[in-house]
């Protein structure tokens, strides 16, 4: 799952995990990561959440899209395989049932 419009100053990995963990009913929340700038370490304003269960991922998208997180209305949608922009960064997988960085299967992108 891709989470957009995150707070650049406040939202961290733990905040994403806390906000989305309540949707992990059929499986577990595999990972929650806020993308950060390589040089500054600051948030880039988006992140990714991955669930074991497709149903949990679908529920999270339906209920969190437009919700308030750290004072921002976030956009939440299903990640497309390969990032959806054709840049090909070599991460592979993503989307439902794709392979994330850990090599394990998960739902919601990566």
XYZ file of N, CA and C in Angstrom:
330
model
N 0.857 -1.169 0.000
C 0.000 0.000 0.000
C 0.901 1.229 0.000
N 0.551 2.208 -0.786
C 1.281 3.472 -0.847
C 0.497 4.516 -0.050
N 1.193 5.233 0.836
C 0.576 6.267 1.652
C 1.223 7.594 1.268
N 0.418 8.521 0.747
C 0.910 9.806 0.251
C 0.467 10.958 1.142
N 1.132 12.085 1.024
C 0.823 13.324 1.759
C 1.125 13.210 3.247
N 2.163 12.461 3.595
C 2.564 12.363 4.996
C 3.224 13.668 5.440
N 3.176 13.925 6.738
C 3.847 15.091 7.291
C 5.352 14.949 7.078
N 5.968 15.988 6.553
C 7.410 15.959 6.320
C 8.198 16.055 7.622
N 7.586 16.578 8.647
C 8.312 16.809 9.898
C 7.986 15.822 11.008
N 6.800 15.205 10.976
C 6.395 14.403 12.129
C 6.234 12.912 11.889
N 5.833 12.487 10.724
C 5.491 11.083 10.522
C 6.748 10.221 10.363
N 6.828 9.172 11.167
C 7.946 8.227 11.127
C 7.392 6.816 10.938
N 8.288 5.848 10.751
C 7.882 4.455 10.535
C 6.911 3.980 11.608
N 7.203 4.278 12.858
C 6.355 3.825 13.969
C 4.944 4.409 13.867
N 4.843 5.650 13.393
C 3.527 6.276 13.233
C 2.687 5.531 12.192
N 3.316 5.157 11.077
C 2.609 4.370 10.051
C 2.181 3.027 10.618
N 3.097 2.377 11.332
C 2.792 1.071 11.918
C 1.619 1.184 12.891
N 1.645 2.195 13.744
C 0.556 2.381 14.710
C -0.777 2.629 14.014
N -0.768 3.450 12.959
C -2.008 3.801 12.266
C -2.605 2.627 11.496
N -1.750 1.757 10.950
C -2.240 0.683 10.078
C -2.319 -0.687 10.751
N -1.713 -0.874 11.905
C -1.684 -2.200 12.537
C -3.072 -2.703 12.918
N -4.005 -1.795 13.142
C -5.364 -2.230 13.523
C -6.085 -2.981 12.403
N -5.582 -2.883 11.176
C -6.200 -3.575 10.047
C -5.655 -4.986 9.854
N -4.638 -5.358 10.594
C -4.023 -6.686 10.465
C -4.845 -7.688 11.270
N -5.895 -8.204 10.637
C -6.792 -9.135 11.312
C -6.614 -10.561 10.809
N -6.478 -10.723 9.497
C -6.334 -12.058 8.912
C -4.881 -12.524 8.929
N -3.987 -11.593 8.973
C -2.553 -11.897 8.973
C -1.866 -10.887 9.857
N -0.694 -10.448 9.417
C 0.013 -9.455 10.202
C 0.492 -8.320 9.312
N 0.826 -7.216 9.937
C 1.442 -6.096 9.239
C 2.907 -6.470 9.056
N 3.340 -6.608 7.816
C 4.696 -7.068 7.523
C 5.705 -5.950 7.733
N 5.421 -4.759 7.185
C 6.326 -3.629 7.374
C 5.610 -2.314 7.087
N 6.151 -1.258 7.670
C 5.658 0.099 7.449
C 6.877 1.009 7.390
N 7.092 1.639 6.236
C 8.284 2.462 6.041
C 7.948 3.808 5.426
N 8.478 4.861 6.029
C 8.386 6.205 5.470
C 9.632 6.395 4.608
N 9.434 6.835 3.366
C 10.575 7.094 2.483
C 11.309 8.329 2.986
N 12.638 8.239 3.056
C 13.443 9.351 3.547
C 14.486 9.775 2.524
N 14.870 11.026 2.611
C 15.916 11.572 1.764
C 17.255 10.964 2.178
N 18.048 10.524 1.237
C 19.330 9.879 1.538
C 20.304 10.800 2.248
N 20.307 12.052 1.868
C 21.274 12.989 2.441
C 20.855 13.552 3.788
N 19.582 13.920 3.919
C 19.134 14.572 5.154
C 18.478 13.614 6.138
N 17.980 12.476 5.650
C 17.280 11.539 6.511
C 15.852 11.971 6.820
N 15.401 13.082 6.243
C 14.047 13.576 6.482
C 13.040 12.880 5.579
N 11.799 12.860 6.031
C 10.712 12.256 5.272
C 10.566 12.913 3.909
N 10.225 12.090 2.913
C 9.940 12.598 1.573
C 8.435 12.775 1.363
N 7.631 12.506 2.402
C 6.195 12.750 2.332
C 5.364 11.573 1.863
N 5.978 10.409 1.727
C 5.214 9.216 1.364
C 5.845 8.002 2.015
N 5.093 6.910 2.025
C 5.592 5.679 2.624
C 4.840 4.478 2.088
N 5.247 3.314 2.572
C 4.645 2.059 2.129
C 4.319 1.188 3.324
N 3.194 0.497 3.225
C 2.746 -0.430 4.256
C 2.457 -1.758 3.567
N 2.887 -2.845 4.181
C 2.678 -4.165 3.585
C 2.019 -5.103 4.597
N 0.958 -5.790 4.143
C 0.230 -6.764 4.957
C 0.425 -8.162 4.382
N 0.259 -9.173 5.215
C 0.249 -10.558 4.727
C -1.037 -10.866 3.981
N -2.134 -10.269 4.421
C -3.455 -10.585 3.894
C -3.953 -9.520 2.909
N -4.424 -9.973 1.761
C -5.024 -9.063 0.777
C -6.241 -8.365 1.369
N -7.062 -9.089 2.121
C -8.255 -8.496 2.722
C -7.883 -7.383 3.697
N -6.853 -7.603 4.516
C -6.409 -6.571 5.448
C -5.935 -5.328 4.691
N -5.206 -5.531 3.604
C -4.722 -4.416 2.790
C -5.896 -3.648 2.180
N -6.875 -4.366 1.645
C -8.059 -3.725 1.057
C -8.821 -2.914 2.105
N -8.974 -3.475 3.313
C -9.668 -2.773 4.388
C -8.917 -1.498 4.780
N -7.601 -1.578 4.846
C -6.800 -0.413 5.210
C -6.928 0.691 4.168
N -6.895 0.331 2.896
C -7.039 1.329 1.826
C -8.404 1.996 1.932
N -9.452 1.196 2.080
C -10.816 1.727 2.123
C -11.030 2.670 3.308
N -10.445 2.348 4.447
C -10.715 3.134 5.646
C -9.705 4.251 5.907
N -8.498 4.144 5.381
C -7.484 5.161 5.656
C -7.354 6.214 4.567
N -7.872 5.960 3.379
C -7.771 6.960 2.315
C -8.562 8.204 2.720
N -7.882 9.334 2.834
C -8.503 10.588 3.252
C -8.501 10.817 4.751
N -8.027 9.849 5.526
C -8.006 9.974 6.983
C -6.891 10.913 7.447
N -7.033 11.434 8.650
C -6.022 12.308 9.242
C -4.911 11.469 9.884
N -3.678 11.809 9.547
C -2.509 11.176 10.163
C -1.496 12.284 10.420
N -1.228 12.547 11.676
C -0.294 13.609 12.078
C -0.668 14.963 11.484
N -1.979 15.247 11.462
C -2.445 16.540 11.001
C -2.566 16.695 9.493
N -2.413 15.608 8.769
C -2.516 15.649 7.297
C -3.560 14.639 6.836
N -4.333 14.979 5.806
C -5.248 14.025 5.189
C -4.440 13.228 4.183
N -4.213 11.964 4.487
C -3.359 11.132 3.640
C -4.144 10.471 2.521
N -3.463 10.201 1.434
C -4.011 9.429 0.311
C -3.423 8.033 0.432
N -4.273 7.030 0.326
C -3.836 5.641 0.466
C -4.364 4.855 -0.717
N -3.476 4.139 -1.404
C -3.905 3.309 -2.521
C -2.982 2.109 -2.670
N -3.403 1.181 -3.484
C -2.620 -0.030 -3.710
C -1.445 0.305 -4.623
N -0.264 -0.083 -4.208
C 0.931 0.133 -5.031
C 0.856 -0.731 -6.267
N 1.378 -0.216 -7.355
C 1.431 -0.984 -8.593
C 2.768 -1.693 -8.695
N 2.787 -2.896 -9.271
C 4.059 -3.590 -9.449
C 5.062 -2.718 -10.200
N 6.291 -2.687 -9.705
C 7.342 -1.930 -10.362
C 7.254 -0.444 -10.126
N 6.455 -0.007 -9.185
C 6.349 1.397 -8.855
C 5.390 2.168 -9.726
N 4.917 1.593 -10.844
C 3.911 2.212 -11.668
C 4.386 3.389 -12.505
N 5.655 3.734 -12.482
C 6.133 4.888 -13.237
C 7.200 4.518 -14.253
N 7.542 3.249 -14.361
C 8.477 2.811 -15.379
C 9.922 3.199 -15.142
N 10.267 3.535 -13.918
C 11.654 3.914 -13.656
C 12.566 2.722 -13.447
N 12.024 1.588 -13.057
C 12.801 0.367 -12.903
C 13.987 0.503 -11.977
N 13.736 0.583 -10.708
C 14.820 0.728 -9.745
C 15.346 -0.616 -9.239
N 14.924 -1.693 -9.837
C 15.465 -2.991 -9.453
C 14.892 -3.586 -8.190
N 13.810 -3.012 -7.674
C 13.235 -3.561 -6.449
C 12.342 -4.739 -6.740
N 11.729 -4.756 -7.913
C 10.862 -5.866 -8.301
C 9.638 -5.972 -7.426
N 8.753 -6.853 -7.805
C 7.582 -7.156 -6.997
C 6.669 -5.971 -6.799
N 6.092 -5.915 -5.600
C 5.142 -4.874 -5.288
C 3.738 -5.352 -5.586
N 2.774 -4.560 -5.249
C 1.393 -4.935 -5.479
C 1.000 -6.151 -4.662
N -0.152 -6.692 -4.946
C -0.605 -7.866 -4.207
C 0.261 -9.072 -4.526
N 0.766 -9.717 -3.500
C 1.523 -10.948 -3.669
C 2.920 -10.763 -4.216
N 3.393 -9.540 -4.299
C 4.738 -9.301 -4.814
C 5.779 -9.546 -3.748
N 7.005 -9.504 -4.133
C 8.093 -9.697 -3.198
C 8.672 -8.360 -2.804
N 8.753 -8.111 -1.524
C 9.326 -6.869 -1.017
C 10.815 -7.031 -0.768
N 11.400 -6.094 -0.041
C 12.831 -6.126 0.204
C 13.288 -7.336 0.978
N 12.420 -7.850 1.868
C 12.817 -8.985 2.690
C 12.711 -10.312 1.972
N 12.226 -10.312 0.749
C 12.092 -11.556 0.000
C 10.812 -12.310 0.323
N 10.091 -11.892 1.375
C 8.859 -12.585 1.742
C 7.687 -12.069 0.955
N 6.638 -12.860 0.923
C 5.448 -12.438 0.200
C 4.641 -11.510 1.091
N 3.999 -10.551 0.486
C 3.165 -9.629 1.244
C 2.216 -8.905 0.317
N 1.231 -8.261 0.901
C 0.234 -7.533 0.121
C 0.377 -6.047 0.390
N 0.250 -5.265 -0.664
C 0.221 -3.834 -0.491
C 1.419 -3.106 -1.022
N 2.283 -3.770 -1.719
C 3.397 -3.052 -2.367
C 4.697 -3.207 -1.631
N 5.690 -2.538 -2.129
C 6.981 -2.665 -1.502
C 8.043 -1.908 -2.132
